[in-house]
Amino acid sequence: QVQLVESGGGLVQPGGSLRLSCAASGSFFSINAWAWYRQAPGRGRDLVAIIPVSGPTVYADSVKGRFTLSRDNAKNTMYLQMSALKTEDTAVYYCNAIAAVANATTGRLTEYDYWGQGTQVTVSS
């Protein structure tokens, strides 16, 4: 019901910048929260940042001051601006969205969790 498409990954040198995008499409009432997770080789999937429909954005300590998460509600798109990248930022980055979907019969809204396919970010000289 909701498709998330990520873009913007790639290879960058240490100290460089990248911007990731995640666009949501499909049938949903609203995106109530957006988040980015990342998974480095041999590690679990870790939260990078999360932005709720209201309230402050929360960042992992490892990216505070370097990454900025923003959302464009009109475009149903989320962005992750990454600056001062480090080799330890190398990972597959996954977009996550909590979307409210309306039941076709009753109209009742239910929240579901959706994931993108992942985009590789490699920081290397």
mmCIF file with all atom_site columns, C-alpha atoms in Angstrom:
data_model
loop_
_atom_site.group_PDB
_atom_site.id
_atom_site.type_symbol
_atom_site.label_atom_id
_atom_site.label_alt_id
_atom_site.label_comp_id
_atom_site.label_asym_id
_atom_site.label_entity_id
_atom_site.label_seq_id
_atom_site.pdbx_PDB_ins_code
_atom_site.Cartn_x
_atom_site.Cartn_y
_atom_site.Cartn_z
_atom_site.occupancy
_atom_site.B_iso_or_equiv
_atom_site.pdbx_formal_charge
_atom_site.auth_seq_id
_atom_site.auth_comp_id
_atom_site.auth_asym_id
_atom_site.auth_atom_id
_atom_site.pdbx_PDB_model_num
ATOM 1   C CA . GLN A 1 1   ? 0.000   0.000  0.000  1.00 0.00 ? 1   GLN A CA 1
ATOM 2   C CA . VAL A 1 2   ? 2.963   2.312  0.578  1.00 0.00 ? 2   VAL A CA 1
ATOM 3   C CA . GLN A 1 3   ? 6.132   2.240  -1.471 1.00 0.00 ? 3   GLN A CA 1
ATOM 4   C CA . LEU A 1 4   ? 9.304   3.985  -0.327 1.00 0.00 ? 4   LEU A CA 1
ATOM 5   C CA . VAL A 1 5   ? 11.983  4.784  -2.881 1.00 0.00 ? 5   VAL A CA 1
ATOM 6   C CA . GLU A 1 6   ? 15.384  5.955  -1.714 1.00 0.00 ? 6   GLU A CA 1
ATOM 7   C CA . SER A 1 7   ? 17.976  7.800  -3.750 1.00 0.00 ? 7   SER A CA 1
ATOM 8   C CA . GLY A 1 8   ? 21.187  9.735  -3.284 1.00 0.00 ? 8   GLY A CA 1
ATOM 9   C CA . GLY A 1 9   ? 23.614  7.124  -2.011 1.00 0.00 ? 9   GLY A CA 1
ATOM 10  C CA . GLY A 1 10  ? 27.087  6.686  -3.414 1.00 0.00 ? 10  GLY A CA 1
ATOM 11  C CA . LEU A 1 11  ? 30.795  6.955  -2.807 1.00 0.00 ? 11  LEU A CA 1
ATOM 12  C CA . VAL A 1 12  ? 32.193  10.018 -1.067 1.00 0.00 ? 12  VAL A CA 1
ATOM 13  C CA . GLN A 1 13  ? 35.503  10.950 0.497  1.00 0.00 ? 13  GLN A CA 1
ATOM 14  C CA . PRO A 1 14  ? 35.849  11.509 4.233  1.00 0.00 ? 14  PRO A CA 1
ATOM 15  C CA . GLY A 1 15  ? 34.690  14.996 5.107  1.00 0.00 ? 15  GLY A CA 1
ATOM 16  C CA . GLY A 1 16  ? 32.346  15.103 2.149  1.00 0.00 ? 16  GLY A CA 1
ATOM 17  C CA . SER A 1 17  ? 28.577  15.415 1.948  1.00 0.00 ? 17  SER A CA 1
ATOM 18  C CA . LEU A 1 18  ? 25.653  13.497 0.524  1.00 0.00 ? 18  LEU A CA 1
ATOM 19  C CA . ARG A 1 19  ? 21.916  13.974 0.554  1.00 0.00 ? 19  ARG A CA 1
ATOM 20  C CA . LEU A 1 20  ? 19.601  11.009 0.700  1.00 0.00 ? 20  LEU A CA 1
ATOM 21  C CA . SER A 1 21  ? 15.964  11.222 -0.341 1.00 0.00 ? 21  SER A CA 1
ATOM 22  C CA . CYS A 1 22  ? 13.043  8.948  0.361  1.00 0.00 ? 22  CYS A CA 1
ATOM 23  C CA . ALA A 1 23  ? 9.774   9.390  -1.488 1.00 0.00 ? 23  ALA A CA 1
ATOM 24  C CA . ALA A 1 24  ? 6.553   7.718  -0.427 1.00 0.00 ? 24  ALA A CA 1
ATOM 25  C CA . SER A 1 25  ? 3.836   6.740  -2.860 1.00 0.00 ? 25  SER A CA 1
ATOM 26  C CA . GLY A 1 26  ? 0.719   4.621  -2.752 1.00 0.00 ? 26  GLY A CA 1
ATOM 27  C CA . SER A 1 27  ? -2.498  4.737  -0.833 1.00 0.00 ? 27  SER A CA 1
ATOM 28  C CA . PHE A 1 28  ? -2.199  6.194  2.621  1.00 0.00 ? 28  PHE A CA 1
ATOM 29  C CA . PHE A 1 29  ? -3.821  8.880  4.724  1.00 0.00 ? 29  PHE A CA 1
ATOM 30  C CA . SER A 1 30  ? -0.662  10.372 6.199  1.00 0.00 ? 30  SER A CA 1
ATOM 31  C CA . ILE A 1 31  ? 2.949   9.699  7.060  1.00 0.00 ? 31  ILE A CA 1
ATOM 32  C CA . ASN A 1 32  ? 3.082   10.035 10.828 1.00 0.00 ? 32  ASN A CA 1
ATOM 33  C CA . ALA A 1 33  ? 6.800   9.523  11.281 1.00 0.00 ? 33  ALA A CA 1
ATOM 34  C CA . TRP A 1 34  ? 9.867   9.222  9.083  1.00 0.00 ? 34  TRP A CA 1
ATOM 35  C CA . ALA A 1 35  ? 13.182  7.704  10.012 1.00 0.00 ? 35  ALA A CA 1
ATOM 36  C CA . TRP A 1 36  ? 16.507  6.630  8.590  1.00 0.00 ? 36  TRP A CA 1
ATOM 37  C CA . TYR A 1 37  ? 18.274  3.517  9.770  1.00 0.00 ? 37  TYR A CA 1
ATOM 38  C CA . ARG A 1 38  ? 21.598  2.142  8.669  1.00 0.00 ? 38  ARG A CA 1
ATOM 39  C CA . GLN A 1 39  ? 23.268  -1.224 8.678  1.00 0.00 ? 39  GLN A CA 1
ATOM 40  C CA . ALA A 1 40  ? 27.006  -1.605 8.427  1.00 0.00 ? 40  ALA A CA 1
ATOM 41  C CA . PRO A 1 41  ? 28.577  -4.943 7.434  1.00 0.00 ? 41  PRO A CA 1
ATOM 42  C CA . GLY A 1 42  ? 28.349  -7.434 10.269 1.00 0.00 ? 42  GLY A CA 1
ATOM 43  C CA . ARG A 1 43  ? 26.163  -5.191 12.393 1.00 0.00 ? 43  ARG A CA 1
ATOM 44  C CA . GLY A 1 44  ? 22.490  -4.791 13.153 1.00 0.00 ? 44  GLY A CA 1
ATOM 45  C CA . ARG A 1 45  ? 20.249  -2.066 11.825 1.00 0.00 ? 45  ARG A CA 1
ATOM 46  C CA . ASP A 1 46  ? 20.676  1.112  13.855 1.00 0.00 ? 46  ASP A CA 1
ATOM 47  C CA . LEU A 1 47  ? 18.528  4.221  14.061 1.00 0.00 ? 47  LEU A CA 1
ATOM 48  C CA . VAL A 1 48  ? 20.135  7.299  12.510 1.00 0.00 ? 48  VAL A CA 1
ATOM 49  C CA . ALA A 1 49  ? 17.369  9.852  12.956 1.00 0.00 ? 49  ALA A CA 1
ATOM 50  C CA . ILE A 1 50  ? 13.617  10.041 13.342 1.00 0.00 ? 50  ILE A CA 1
ATOM 51  C CA . ILE A 1 51  ? 11.180  12.880 12.726 1.00 0.00 ? 51  ILE A CA 1
ATOM 52  C CA . PRO A 1 52  ? 7.623   12.554 14.038 1.00 0.00 ? 52  PRO A CA 1
ATOM 53  C CA . VAL A 1 53  ? 4.607   14.431 12.718 1.00 0.00 ? 53  VAL A CA 1
ATOM 54  C CA . SER A 1 54  ? 4.989   16.691 15.728 1.00 0.00 ? 54  SER A CA 1
ATOM 55  C CA . GLY A 1 55  ? 7.815   17.061 18.169 1.00 0.00 ? 55  GLY A CA 1
ATOM 56  C CA . PRO A 1 56  ? 11.556  17.347 17.776 1.00 0.00 ? 56  PRO A CA 1
ATOM 57  C CA . THR A 1 57  ? 13.774  15.324 15.498 1.00 0.00 ? 57  THR A CA 1
ATOM 58  C CA . VAL A 1 58  ? 15.910  12.806 17.338 1.00 0.00 ? 58  VAL A CA 1
ATOM 59  C CA . TYR A 1 59  ? 19.397  11.894 16.166 1.00 0.00 ? 59  TYR A CA 1
ATOM 60  C CA . ALA A 1 60  ? 21.782  9.142  17.102 1.00 0.00 ? 60  ALA A CA 1
ATOM 61  C CA . ASP A 1 61  ? 24.687  10.525 19.111 1.00 0.00 ? 61  ASP A CA 1
ATOM 62  C CA . SER A 1 62  ? 27.094  9.432  16.399 1.00 0.00 ? 62  SER A CA 1
ATOM 63  C CA . VAL A 1 63  ? 25.543  11.769 13.805 1.00 0.00 ? 63  VAL A CA 1
ATOM 64  C CA . LYS A 1 64  ? 24.472  14.768 15.902 1.00 0.00 ? 64  LYS A CA 1
ATOM 65  C CA . GLY A 1 65  ? 25.721  18.016 14.430 1.00 0.00 ? 65  GLY A CA 1
ATOM 66  C CA . ARG A 1 66  ? 26.612  16.359 11.113 1.00 0.00 ? 66  ARG A CA 1
ATOM 67  C CA . PHE A 1 67  ? 23.317  14.994 9.772  1.00 0.00 ? 67  PHE A CA 1
ATOM 68  C CA . THR A 1 68  ? 20.061  16.864 9.275  1.00 0.00 ? 68  THR A CA 1
ATOM 69  C CA . LEU A 1 69  ? 16.752  15.178 8.656  1.00 0.00 ? 69  LEU A CA 1
ATOM 70  C CA . SER A 1 70  ? 13.895  17.099 7.054  1.00 0.00 ? 70  SER A CA 1
ATOM 71  C CA . ARG A 1 71  ? 10.532  16.330 5.516  1.00 0.00 ? 71  ARG A CA 1
ATOM 72  C CA . ASP A 1 72  ? 8.405   17.856 2.769  1.00 0.00 ? 72  ASP A CA 1
ATOM 73  C CA . ASN A 1 73  ? 4.843   16.878 3.573  1.00 0.00 ? 73  ASN A CA 1
ATOM 74  C CA . ALA A 1 74  ? 3.510   18.230 0.283  1.00 0.00 ? 74  ALA A CA 1
ATOM 75  C CA . LYS A 1 75  ? 5.821   15.909 -1.632 1.00 0.00 ? 75  LYS A CA 1
ATOM 76  C CA . ASN A 1 76  ? 5.641   13.015 0.838  1.00 0.00 ? 76  ASN A CA 1
ATOM 77  C CA . THR A 1 77  ? 9.413   13.039 0.834  1.00 0.00 ? 77  THR A CA 1
ATOM 78  C CA . MET A 1 78  ? 12.085  12.925 3.501  1.00 0.00 ? 78  MET A CA 1
ATOM 79  C CA . TYR A 1 79  ? 15.680  14.020 3.189  1.00 0.00 ? 79  TYR A CA 1
ATOM 80  C CA . LEU A 1 80  ? 18.843  13.235 5.098  1.00 0.00 ? 80  LEU A CA 1
ATOM 81  C CA . GLN A 1 81  ? 21.596  15.787 4.594  1.00 0.00 ? 81  GLN A CA 1
ATOM 82  C CA . MET A 1 82  ? 24.870  14.204 5.653  1.00 0.00 ? 82  MET A CA 1
ATOM 83  C CA . SER A 1 83  ? 27.958  16.336 6.144  1.00 0.00 ? 83  SER A CA 1
ATOM 84  C CA . ALA A 1 84  ? 31.448  15.800 7.521  1.00 0.00 ? 84  ALA A CA 1
ATOM 85  C CA . LEU A 1 85  ? 31.111  12.148 6.612  1.00 0.00 ? 85  LEU A CA 1
ATOM 86  C CA . LYS A 1 86  ? 33.364  9.620  8.276  1.00 0.00 ? 86  LYS A CA 1
ATOM 87  C CA . THR A 1 87  ? 34.450  6.156  7.194  1.00 0.00 ? 87  THR A CA 1
ATOM 88  C CA . GLU A 1 88  ? 32.341  4.743  10.006 1.00 0.00 ? 88  GLU A CA 1
ATOM 89  C CA . ASP A 1 89  ? 29.241  6.183  8.328  1.00 0.00 ? 89  ASP A CA 1
ATOM 90  C CA . THR A 1 90  ? 29.647  3.569  5.613  1.00 0.00 ? 90  THR A CA 1
ATOM 91  C CA . ALA A 1 91  ? 26.504  1.450  5.592  1.00 0.00 ? 91  ALA A CA 1
ATOM 92  C CA . VAL A 1 92  ? 23.326  0.638  3.764  1.00 0.00 ? 92  VAL A CA 1
ATOM 93  C CA . TYR A 1 93  ? 20.824  3.335  4.677  1.00 0.00 ? 93  TYR A CA 1
ATOM 94  C CA . TYR A 1 94  ? 17.166  2.401  4.948  1.00 0.00 ? 94  TYR A CA 1
ATOM 95  C CA . CYS A 1 95  ? 14.189  4.702  4.852  1.00 0.00 ? 95  CYS A CA 1
ATOM 96  C CA . ASN A 1 96  ? 11.372  3.923  7.268  1.00 0.00 ? 96  ASN A CA 1
ATOM 97  C CA . ALA A 1 97  ? 7.891   5.401  7.436  1.00 0.00 ? 97  ALA A CA 1
ATOM 98  C CA . ILE A 1 98  ? 4.999   4.960  9.808  1.00 0.00 ? 98  ILE A CA 1
ATOM 99  C CA . ALA A 1 99  ? 1.961   5.520  7.631  1.00 0.00 ? 99  ALA A CA 1
ATOM 100 C CA . ALA A 1 100 ? -1.689  5.761  8.537  1.00 0.00 ? 100 ALA A CA 1
ATOM 101 C CA . VAL A 1 101 ? -3.753  3.697  6.134  1.00 0.00 ? 101 VAL A CA 1
ATOM 102 C CA . ALA A 1 102 ? -7.531  3.804  5.965  1.00 0.00 ? 102 ALA A CA 1
ATOM 103 C CA . ASN A 1 103 ? -9.554  0.609  5.910  1.00 0.00 ? 103 ASN A CA 1
ATOM 104 C CA . ALA A 1 104 ? -11.425 0.502  2.597  1.00 0.00 ? 104 ALA A CA 1
ATOM 105 C CA . THR A 1 105 ? -14.644 -0.587 4.264  1.00 0.00 ? 105 THR A CA 1
ATOM 106 C CA . THR A 1 106 ? -14.740 1.187  7.585  1.00 0.00 ? 106 THR A CA 1
ATOM 107 C CA . GLY A 1 107 ? -12.423 4.109  6.964  1.00 0.00 ? 107 GLY A CA 1
ATOM 108 C CA . ARG A 1 108 ? -10.667 3.371  10.233 1.00 0.00 ? 108 ARG A CA 1
ATOM 109 C CA . LEU A 1 109 ? -7.061  4.440  10.265 1.00 0.00 ? 109 LEU A CA 1
ATOM 110 C CA . THR A 1 110 ? -4.347  1.994  11.234 1.00 0.00 ? 110 THR A CA 1
ATOM 111 C CA . GLU A 1 111 ? -0.620  2.674  11.391 1.00 0.00 ? 111 GLU A CA 1
ATOM 112 C CA . TYR A 1 112 ? 1.746   0.419  9.486  1.00 0.00 ? 112 TYR A CA 1
ATOM 113 C CA . ASP A 1 113 ? 5.511   0.266  9.282  1.00 0.00 ? 113 ASP A CA 1
ATOM 114 C CA . TYR A 1 114 ? 7.148   0.441  5.840  1.00 0.00 ? 114 TYR A CA 1
ATOM 115 C CA . TRP A 1 115 ? 10.740  0.137  4.641  1.00 0.00 ? 115 TRP A CA 1
ATOM 116 C CA . GLY A 1 116 ? 12.637  1.163  1.572  1.00 0.00 ? 116 GLY A CA 1
ATOM 117 C CA . GLN A 1 117 ? 15.009  -1.119 -0.289 1.00 0.00 ? 117 GLN A CA 1
ATOM 118 C CA . GLY A 1 118 ? 18.131  0.549  1.044  1.00 0.00 ? 118 GLY A CA 1
ATOM 119 C CA . THR A 1 119 ? 20.819  2.694  -0.536 1.00 0.00 ? 119 THR A CA 1
ATOM 120 C CA . GLN A 1 120 ? 24.543  2.177  -0.135 1.00 0.00 ? 120 GLN A CA 1
ATOM 121 C CA . VAL A 1 121 ? 26.669  4.969  1.304  1.00 0.00 ? 121 VAL A CA 1
ATOM 122 C CA . THR A 1 122 ? 30.406  4.398  1.169  1.00 0.00 ? 122 THR A CA 1
ATOM 123 C CA . VAL A 1 123 ? 32.836  6.850  2.742  1.00 0.00 ? 123 VAL A CA 1
ATOM 124 C CA . SER A 1 124 ? 36.348  6.122  1.599  1.00 0.00 ? 124 SER A CA 1
ATOM 125 C CA . SER A 1 125 ? 39.423  7.852  0.299  1.00 0.00 ? 125 SER A CA 1
#
